[in-house]
Coordinates of C-alpha atoms in Angstrom, one line a residue:
X3 CA 4.1 170.8 -52.8
X4 CA 0.4 172.8 -52.4
X5 CA -2.7 172.0 -55.0
X6 CA -1.5 174.8 -57.4
X7 CA 1.7 174.5 -58.5
X8 CA 0.7 171.8 -59.8
X9 CA -1.5 172.3 -61.1
X10 CA 0.7 174.9 -63.1
X11 CA 3.3 172.0 -63.3
X12 CA 0.6 169.7 -64.8
X13 CA -0.8 173.0 -67.5
X14 CA 2.9 173.5 -68.1
X15 CA 3.7 169.6 -69.5
X16 CA 0.4 169.3 -71.7
X17 CA 1.4 173.2 -73.1
X18 CA 4.9 171.4 -73.9
X19 CA 3.1 168.1 -74.8
X20 CA 0.4 169.7 -77.8
X21 CA 3.5 171.4 -78.6
X22 CA 5.6 168.5 -79.6
X23 CA 2.5 167.0 -80.9
X24 CA 1.6 170.3 -83.1
X25 CA 5.6 169.9 -84.6
X26 CA 5.3 166.0 -85.4
X27 CA 2.2 166.8 -87.1
X28 CA 0.3 164.3 -85.1
X29 CA -3.1 166.1 -83.8
X30 CA -5.2 162.9 -83.2
X31 CA -2.5 163.2 -80.1
X32 CA -4.0 166.4 -79.5
X33 CA -7.3 166.0 -79.2
X34 CA -6.3 163.7 -77.0
X35 CA -4.5 165.4 -74.5
X36 CA -7.5 167.9 -74.4
X37 CA -9.6 165.0 -73.1
X38 CA -6.4 164.5 -70.3
X39 CA -6.6 167.6 -69.4
X40 CA -10.5 168.4 -69.3
X41 CA -10.2 164.7 -66.8
X42 CA -7.1 166.6 -65.0
X43 CA -9.2 169.3 -64.0
X44 CA -12.9 168.3 -63.7
X45 CA -12.6 167.9 -60.5
X46 CA -16.5 167.0 -59.3
X47 CA -17.8 163.8 -58.1
X48 CA -21.4 163.8 -59.7
X49 CA -23.3 161.5 -57.0
X50 CA -27.6 160.5 -58.4
X51 CA -29.1 160.3 -55.3
X52 CA -32.6 157.7 -55.8
X53 CA -35.3 158.2 -54.2
X54 CA -38.1 155.8 -53.1
X55 CA -41.5 157.5 -52.1
X56 CA -41.8 159.0 -48.9
X57 CA -38.0 158.1 -48.0
X58 CA -37.2 161.9 -47.4
X59 CA -35.1 161.6 -50.5
X60 CA -35.5 165.8 -51.0
X61 CA -34.4 166.9 -47.0
X62 CA -31.1 164.4 -47.6
X63 CA -30.2 165.9 -50.7
X64 CA -30.5 169.3 -49.6
X65 CA -28.0 168.2 -45.6
X66 CA -25.4 166.9 -48.2
X67 CA -25.3 169.7 -49.5
X68 CA -25.3 171.9 -47.6
X69 CA -22.0 169.7 -45.8
X70 CA -20.4 168.9 -49.0
X71 CA -19.8 171.5 -51.5
X72 CA -17.5 169.6 -53.6
X73 CA -20.0 167.2 -54.0
X74 CA -22.2 167.7 -57.5
X75 CA -25.7 165.9 -55.9
X76 CA -29.1 164.9 -58.2
X77 CA -31.9 164.0 -57.2
X78 CA -34.5 161.5 -58.9
X79 CA -37.3 159.8 -58.1
X80 CA -36.5 156.1 -57.5
X81 CA -39.1 153.2 -58.7
X82 CA -42.6 153.4 -58.1
X83 CA -45.6 151.3 -59.1
X84 CA -47.4 154.5 -60.2
X85 CA -45.1 155.5 -62.2
X86 CA -43.0 152.4 -63.5
X87 CA -41.2 154.7 -66.3
X88 CA -39.1 156.8 -62.9
X89 CA -36.9 154.2 -63.0
X90 CA -35.5 154.2 -66.6
X91 CA -34.9 157.9 -65.9
X92 CA -32.6 156.8 -63.4
X93 CA -30.5 154.7 -64.6
X94 CA -30.4 156.2 -67.4
X95 CA -28.6 158.9 -65.2
X96 CA -26.8 155.8 -63.2
X97 CA -24.1 155.6 -66.1
X98 CA -22.7 159.2 -65.7
X99 CA -23.0 158.7 -62.0
X100 CA -19.4 158.3 -59.7
X101 CA -21.0 157.3 -57.1
X102 CA -25.4 156.2 -56.7
X103 CA -27.1 157.1 -53.3
X104 CA -30.1 154.7 -53.0
X105 CA -32.4 156.4 -50.2
X106 CA -35.2 154.3 -48.9
X107 CA -37.7 155.1 -45.1
X108 CA -36.9 152.0 -42.1
X109 CA -40.7 151.4 -42.6
X110 CA -40.1 147.9 -44.2
X111 CA -37.1 145.5 -46.4
X112 CA -36.5 145.5 -49.5
X113 CA -39.0 144.7 -51.5
X114 CA -38.2 142.5 -54.6
X115 CA -38.7 144.7 -57.2
X116 CA -36.4 147.3 -55.1
X117 CA -33.3 145.1 -54.4
X118 CA -34.0 144.1 -58.4
X119 CA -33.6 148.4 -59.0
X120 CA -30.3 148.0 -56.9
X121 CA -29.2 145.7 -59.1
X122 CA -29.6 147.4 -62.4
X123 CA -28.0 150.5 -60.4
X124 CA -24.4 148.7 -59.2
X125 CA -24.2 146.9 -62.5
X126 CA -23.7 150.3 -64.1
X127 CA -22.0 152.0 -60.8
X128 CA -19.5 150.3 -58.3
X129 CA -20.1 152.7 -55.9
X130 CA -23.9 151.8 -54.2
X131 CA -23.9 153.0 -50.8
X132 CA -27.8 152.7 -48.9
X133 CA -29.2 154.8 -47.0
X134 CA -31.8 153.8 -44.3
X135 CA -33.8 157.5 -43.2
X136 CA -36.4 158.2 -41.2
X137 CA -34.4 156.1 -38.3
X138 CA -36.1 158.1 -35.4
X139 CA -39.4 157.1 -36.4
X140 CA -39.5 153.2 -36.7
X141 CA -37.4 152.4 -33.6
X142 CA -37.0 149.0 -35.2
X143 CA -34.8 150.6 -37.7
X144 CA -31.9 148.2 -36.8
X145 CA -34.4 144.9 -37.8
X146 CA -35.4 147.0 -41.6
X147 CA -30.8 147.3 -41.7
X148 CA -30.2 143.7 -40.9
X149 CA -32.5 142.1 -43.5
X150 CA -31.4 145.1 -45.6
X151 CA -28.4 143.5 -45.5
X152 CA -28.6 140.0 -45.3
X153 CA -31.2 140.3 -49.0
X154 CA -27.9 142.0 -50.3
X155 CA -25.8 139.1 -49.8
X156 CA -28.1 136.4 -50.8
X157 CA -27.7 138.8 -54.1
X158 CA -24.5 138.8 -54.0
X159 CA -24.3 142.5 -53.4
X160 CA -21.7 143.9 -50.7
X161 CA -23.3 147.5 -50.1
X162 CA -22.8 149.6 -47.3
X163 CA -26.4 150.8 -45.2
X164 CA -26.3 153.6 -43.1
X165 CA -28.8 155.1 -40.9
X166 CA -29.8 158.5 -41.7
X167 CA -32.7 160.7 -39.6
X168 CA -33.1 163.7 -41.5
X169 CA -35.1 165.3 -38.2
X170 CA -32.3 164.4 -35.5
X171 CA -30.4 165.8 -37.8
X172 CA -32.3 169.2 -38.4
X173 CA -33.1 169.6 -34.6
X174 CA -29.3 169.2 -34.3
X175 CA -29.0 172.8 -36.4
X176 CA -31.1 173.4 -34.5
X177 CA -29.7 173.6 -31.0
X178 CA -26.5 173.3 -31.7
X179 CA -26.4 169.5 -30.0
X180 CA -23.3 167.9 -31.6
X181 CA -24.5 164.2 -29.8
X182 CA -27.7 164.9 -31.5
X183 CA -26.0 165.1 -34.8
X184 CA -24.4 161.9 -34.3
X185 CA -27.3 159.9 -33.1
X186 CA -28.8 161.6 -36.3
X187 CA -26.5 159.6 -38.8
X188 CA -25.3 162.0 -41.6
X189 CA -21.6 162.6 -39.8
X190 CA -21.2 158.5 -40.7
X191 CA -22.2 159.3 -43.8
X192 CA -20.5 162.1 -44.9
X193 CA -17.7 160.8 -43.4
X194 CA -18.1 157.9 -45.6
X195 CA -18.5 160.0 -48.7
X196 CA -15.9 162.0 -48.2
X197 CA -12.8 159.5 -47.0
X198 CA -14.2 156.8 -49.8
X199 CA -16.0 157.7 -52.7
X200 CA -15.0 161.1 -53.5
X201 CA -10.6 159.8 -52.3
X202 CA -11.3 156.9 -54.7
X203 CA -13.0 158.9 -57.5
X204 CA -9.3 161.4 -57.7
X205 CA -7.5 158.5 -57.3
X206 CA -8.9 156.9 -60.5
X207 CA -9.2 159.9 -61.7
X208 CA -5.7 160.2 -61.3
X209 CA -4.5 157.0 -63.3
X210 CA -5.9 157.8 -66.1
X211 CA -5.0 161.2 -66.3
X212 CA -1.4 159.7 -65.5
X213 CA -1.5 156.5 -68.6
X214 CA -2.8 159.0 -70.8
X215 CA 0.1 160.6 -70.4
X216 CA 2.5 158.1 -70.6
X217 CA 1.1 156.4 -73.5
X218 CA 0.9 160.3 -75.4
X219 CA 4.5 160.5 -73.7
X220 CA 5.7 157.7 -75.5
X221 CA 4.6 157.6 -78.4
X222 CA 5.3 161.9 -79.5
X223 CA 9.5 160.8 -78.4
X224 CA 10.0 157.7 -80.8
X225 CA 10.1 160.4 -83.7
X226 CA 12.0 163.0 -81.5
X227 CA 14.7 160.5 -80.0
X228 CA 15.3 158.9 -83.5
X229 CA 16.3 162.7 -84.9
X230 CA 17.9 163.3 -82.6
X231 CA 20.3 160.4 -81.9
X232 CA 20.9 160.1 -86.1
X233 CA 21.9 164.2 -85.2
X234 CA 24.3 163.6 -82.2
X235 CA 26.0 160.1 -83.8
X236 CA 25.9 160.3 -87.2
X237 CA 28.3 156.9 -87.2
X238 CA 25.2 154.9 -85.3
X239 CA 23.0 155.3 -87.8
X240 CA 22.5 151.7 -88.7
X241 CA 22.1 151.4 -85.3
X242 CA 18.7 153.9 -86.0
X243 CA 18.0 152.4 -88.8
X244 CA 17.7 149.0 -87.5
X245 CA 15.8 150.5 -84.4
X246 CA 13.7 151.4 -86.4
X247 CA 12.5 149.4 -88.3
X248 CA 12.2 146.8 -85.9
X249 CA 9.8 149.3 -85.0
X250 CA 8.2 148.7 -87.9
X251 CA 7.9 145.1 -87.9
X252 CA 6.5 146.0 -84.5
X253 CA 3.5 148.6 -86.1
X254 CA 3.2 145.6 -88.8
X255 CA 1.8 142.5 -87.2
X256 CA -0.3 145.4 -84.7
X257 CA -1.4 146.6 -87.9
X258 CA -2.8 143.4 -89.0
X259 CA -4.2 141.7 -86.1
X260 CA -6.3 145.0 -85.5
X261 CA -7.2 144.7 -89.8
X262 CA -9.7 142.5 -87.7
X263 CA -11.2 144.0 -85.8
X264 CA -14.1 144.7 -88.6
X265 CA -14.8 140.9 -88.0
X266 CA -14.5 141.3 -84.6
X267 CA -17.1 144.2 -84.7
X268 CA -19.3 142.9 -86.8
X269 CA -19.9 139.4 -85.3
X270 CA -20.7 140.7 -81.8
X271 CA -22.9 143.1 -83.0
X272 CA -24.6 140.7 -84.8
X273 CA -24.3 138.1 -81.8
X274 CA -25.7 140.8 -79.5
X275 CA -28.6 141.9 -81.6
X276 CA -29.1 138.5 -81.2
X277 CA -28.6 138.1 -77.6
X278 CA -30.7 140.9 -76.2
X279 CA -33.5 140.0 -78.5
X280 CA -33.9 136.3 -76.7
X281 CA -33.0 137.8 -73.8
X282 CA -36.4 140.6 -73.8
X283 CA -38.4 137.5 -75.6
X284 CA -37.6 135.4 -72.6
X285 CA -38.2 138.0 -69.8
X286 CA -41.5 139.1 -71.7
X287 CA -42.6 135.0 -71.7
X288 CA -42.0 135.4 -67.8
X289 CA -44.4 138.3 -67.3
X290 CA -46.9 136.7 -69.5
X291 CA -46.7 133.1 -67.5
X292 CA -46.8 134.8 -64.2
X293 CA -50.2 137.5 -66.1
X294 CA -51.4 133.9 -67.0
X295 CA -51.5 132.6 -62.8
X296 CA -52.8 135.7 -61.7
X297 CA -55.7 135.2 -63.7
X298 CA -55.7 131.8 -63.2
X299 CA -57.1 132.0 -59.7
X300 CA -60.1 134.5 -59.6
X301 CA -62.4 136.4 -61.3
X302 CA -60.1 139.7 -63.1
X303 CA -62.5 141.7 -63.9
X304 CA -62.9 143.2 -59.6
X305 CA -60.0 143.9 -60.1
X306 CA -58.4 144.2 -62.8
X307 CA -56.7 148.2 -62.6
X308 CA -54.5 146.4 -60.2
X309 CA -54.2 143.8 -62.9
X310 CA -52.6 146.5 -65.2
X311 CA -51.0 148.0 -63.0
X312 CA -48.3 144.7 -62.1
X313 CA -48.6 144.1 -65.4
X314 CA -47.4 147.0 -66.5
X315 CA -44.3 146.3 -63.5
X316 CA -43.4 144.0 -64.4
X317 CA -43.0 144.9 -68.0
X318 CA -41.1 147.8 -67.2
X319 CA -38.3 145.9 -64.7
X320 CA -38.6 143.7 -67.3
X321 CA -37.6 146.3 -69.9
X322 CA -34.9 147.8 -67.7
X323 CA -32.8 144.7 -66.9
X324 CA -33.0 144.2 -71.0
X325 CA -31.9 147.9 -71.7
X326 CA -28.7 146.9 -69.1
X327 CA -27.8 144.3 -70.0
X328 CA -27.1 145.6 -73.8
X329 CA -25.2 148.4 -72.6
X330 CA -22.9 146.1 -70.4
X331 CA -22.5 143.7 -73.7
X332 CA -22.0 146.3 -75.7
X333 CA -19.1 147.8 -73.0
X334 CA -17.9 144.1 -73.6
X335 CA -17.7 144.7 -77.2
X336 CA -16.3 147.8 -77.2
X337 CA -12.8 146.3 -75.0
X338 CA -13.1 143.5 -77.7
X339 CA -12.7 145.3 -80.8
X340 CA -10.1 147.7 -78.5
X341 CA -7.7 145.2 -77.8
X342 CA -7.5 144.3 -81.1
X343 CA -5.5 147.8 -81.6
X344 CA -3.5 146.9 -77.8
X345 CA -2.9 144.2 -76.2
X346 CA -3.8 145.3 -72.9
X347 CA -6.7 146.7 -74.3
X348 CA -5.6 150.8 -72.9
X349 CA -7.4 152.4 -75.0
X350 CA -9.7 155.4 -74.3
X351 CA -13.6 153.3 -75.2
X352 CA -15.8 155.6 -76.4
X353 CA -18.9 156.6 -74.5
X354 CA -21.8 154.3 -74.2
X355 CA -25.1 155.2 -72.9
X356 CA -28.3 152.8 -74.4
X357 CA -29.4 152.0 -71.4
X358 CA -32.2 155.0 -70.6
X359 CA -35.6 153.5 -71.2
X360 CA -37.9 156.9 -69.9
X361 CA -39.5 156.6 -72.8
X362 CA -39.1 152.8 -75.2
X363 CA -43.0 151.9 -73.9
X364 CA -44.3 155.8 -74.7
X365 CA -45.8 154.2 -77.8
X366 CA -47.3 150.8 -76.6
X367 CA -51.3 151.1 -75.6
X368 CA -51.9 150.2 -72.3
X369 CA -54.2 146.7 -71.8
X370 CA -57.6 146.5 -73.2
X371 CA -60.7 147.5 -70.6
X372 CA -62.2 144.2 -69.8
X373 CA -66.0 143.9 -68.7
X374 CA -67.4 144.1 -65.5
X375 CA -68.7 141.0 -65.2
X376 CA -70.8 142.1 -63.1
X377 CA -74.7 140.6 -64.5
X378 CA -77.7 142.4 -63.9
X379 CA -80.3 141.4 -62.2
X380 CA -82.9 141.3 -64.7
X381 CA -79.4 138.4 -66.4
X382 CA -79.4 136.4 -63.1
X383 CA -83.3 136.0 -62.8
X384 CA -83.7 134.8 -66.7
X385 CA -80.8 132.9 -66.0
X386 CA -82.4 131.3 -62.6
X387 CA -85.5 131.3 -63.9
X388 CA -84.5 129.0 -68.0
X389 CA -82.4 126.4 -65.2
X390 CA -85.7 126.1 -62.7
X391 CA -88.9 126.5 -64.8
X392 CA -86.8 122.8 -66.9
X393 CA -87.2 121.0 -63.1
X394 CA -90.1 122.3 -62.4
X395 CA -91.8 120.9 -65.4
X396 CA -90.4 117.5 -66.1
X397 CA -90.6 116.4 -61.8
X398 CA -94.0 117.4 -61.5
X399 CA -95.0 115.7 -64.7
X400 CA -93.6 112.8 -63.1
X401 CA -95.3 112.9 -59.7
X402 CA -99.5 114.0 -61.8
X403 CA -98.0 110.3 -62.7
X404 CA -99.2 109.7 -58.8
X405 CA -102.0 112.1 -58.4
X406 CA -100.3 115.1 -57.6
X407 CA -100.5 118.5 -58.6
X408 CA -97.9 119.6 -61.7
X409 CA -96.9 122.5 -58.7
X410 CA -95.9 120.7 -55.2
X411 CA -93.0 120.8 -53.5
X412 CA -91.2 117.8 -54.7
X413 CA -91.5 120.3 -58.2
X414 CA -90.6 123.0 -56.2
X415 CA -87.2 121.9 -54.3
X416 CA -86.4 119.7 -57.8
X417 CA -86.9 123.5 -59.4
X418 CA -84.6 125.3 -56.9
X419 CA -81.6 122.9 -57.1
X420 CA -81.6 123.5 -60.9
X421 CA -82.2 127.0 -60.7
X422 CA -79.4 127.6 -58.5
X423 CA -77.5 125.1 -60.8
X424 CA -77.7 127.0 -63.9
X425 CA -76.6 130.6 -61.6
X426 CA -72.9 128.8 -61.0
X427 CA -72.8 127.1 -64.1
X428 CA -73.7 131.1 -66.0
X429 CA -71.5 132.5 -63.2
X430 CA -68.3 130.1 -64.2
X431 CA -69.0 130.6 -67.5
X432 CA -68.6 134.2 -67.6
X433 CA -65.5 133.6 -65.5
X434 CA -63.8 132.0 -67.9
X435 CA -64.5 133.9 -70.7
X436 CA -63.2 137.4 -69.0
X437 CA -60.1 134.9 -68.6
X438 CA -59.8 133.7 -71.5
X439 CA -60.5 138.0 -73.0
X440 CA -57.8 138.7 -69.6
X441 CA -55.5 136.5 -71.5
X442 CA -55.9 138.3 -74.7
X443 CA -54.8 141.6 -73.7
X444 CA -52.3 140.6 -72.1
X445 CA -50.8 138.3 -75.3
X446 CA -52.0 142.0 -77.4
X447 CA -50.5 144.0 -74.5
X448 CA -47.1 141.5 -75.5
X449 CA -46.7 141.9 -78.7
X450 CA -47.0 145.4 -78.5
X451 CA -44.2 145.3 -76.3
X452 CA -41.4 143.5 -78.1
X453 CA -42.3 145.3 -81.6
X454 CA -41.8 148.2 -79.3
X455 CA -38.9 147.9 -78.1
X456 CA -37.3 145.7 -80.3
X457 CA -37.0 148.5 -82.8
X458 CA -35.7 150.7 -80.1
X459 CA -33.2 147.9 -78.6
X460 CA -32.1 147.6 -82.8
X461 CA -32.0 151.2 -83.4
X462 CA -29.5 151.7 -80.1
X463 CA -27.3 149.0 -81.5
X464 CA -27.1 149.9 -84.9
X465 CA -26.3 153.3 -82.9
X466 CA -23.3 151.6 -81.0
X467 CA -21.6 149.4 -83.6
X468 CA -21.1 153.1 -85.6
X469 CA -20.2 154.1 -83.2
X470 CA -16.9 151.9 -83.1
X471 CA -16.9 151.3 -86.2
X472 CA -15.6 155.1 -86.5
X473 CA -14.0 154.8 -83.3
X474 CA -12.4 152.0 -84.6
X475 CA -11.3 153.4 -87.9
X476 CA -9.9 156.7 -86.1
X477 CA -7.8 154.1 -83.5
X478 CA -6.3 152.3 -87.1
X479 CA -4.6 156.1 -88.5
X480 CA -3.7 156.3 -84.8
X481 CA -1.7 152.4 -84.9

């Protein structure tokens, strides 16, 4: 049977069900049928390409777009120390994607922040493929691939890593060389996307559509079947009434169980807000500990710009992980509320997307500037003179009792020693003062982060609560 015939029959089936829903006055079923129709006829597979800096993600996307026209490819920049907000923008698109390609080059193995980023992506989208580019430029790419696979396995992520080369792919197209094309790795990547991601998404979409249609048909057929049986066999009215009584009893039991959805939602929302706030504070406390350890290692003033970038990246990672956790827990809460209406939880859940952190840290002020800590020549001379003067005077007076001049080799040597010691102590004191100022700056930054992020997090979680409450009231009317 051709695809056009199947689509025609499905369209006719949906039209028949819509007429039945209108005749039965079930406008809620009409809404569900509209959603099912859109789900069935929208066969677009959305693939997000997350490219690390310098990983040649744009060329990779162009080649895939030319070979796989049925895929909707969206390219976004990945994790970057210079632009921490890029990762938040990427995560906001992960939840609405069917698959994610994480593109990195073969120059080095996964770093710890990159591995955390992949873990966050996988928590939001189960279909993640790692693409290793520029294998033509790095002869050790197989070692990098093996190291990356080991890192993923250790992190509990069984993700495929497919090596490709855009340069070899371009050359194979220019010279029409099949061997070079296979060596580029693109045929393997295209086959994987076509045979795994596309087909799997198609199967899942068809299963969801079938479940929706079956549920809608069961709802609509109950009243029509009862009326038909009563018209065909009036003498069987008693059995029909008994059947209706049993159905009413089951509905009452379901209604009684579903009446507790408010408690489930309220308690779950309060617990969710508490856990998310605690998780944020715990992650930021870890950032503070790392920052203070870095400050204590040496004078922070000469490397303040690098330290600020280090702290910003740590904070951005902590906030992203916190919002990913909030998204995951919100979906779990939605499922828990749905179970109050159906034993198997087979209910279309509302769309929840609260993991976008692209603008969350925008109101946060930057770290306070730190003085350079570089003492001027005059200040150094004064400090050294202050220490050496006392040494010369004390030793000179002591040696003058022995008939020596006030300024003599012994008093000069003592002055040099005490002057050098005073200079070192002054430098240590200045370093300690700058370290204390750096700790205060980090503390102020964390207070600002907690204030701004907590405000945004609670706002989004309250939005989730309102969305679930509205959905639950609609389900209450249905059930």
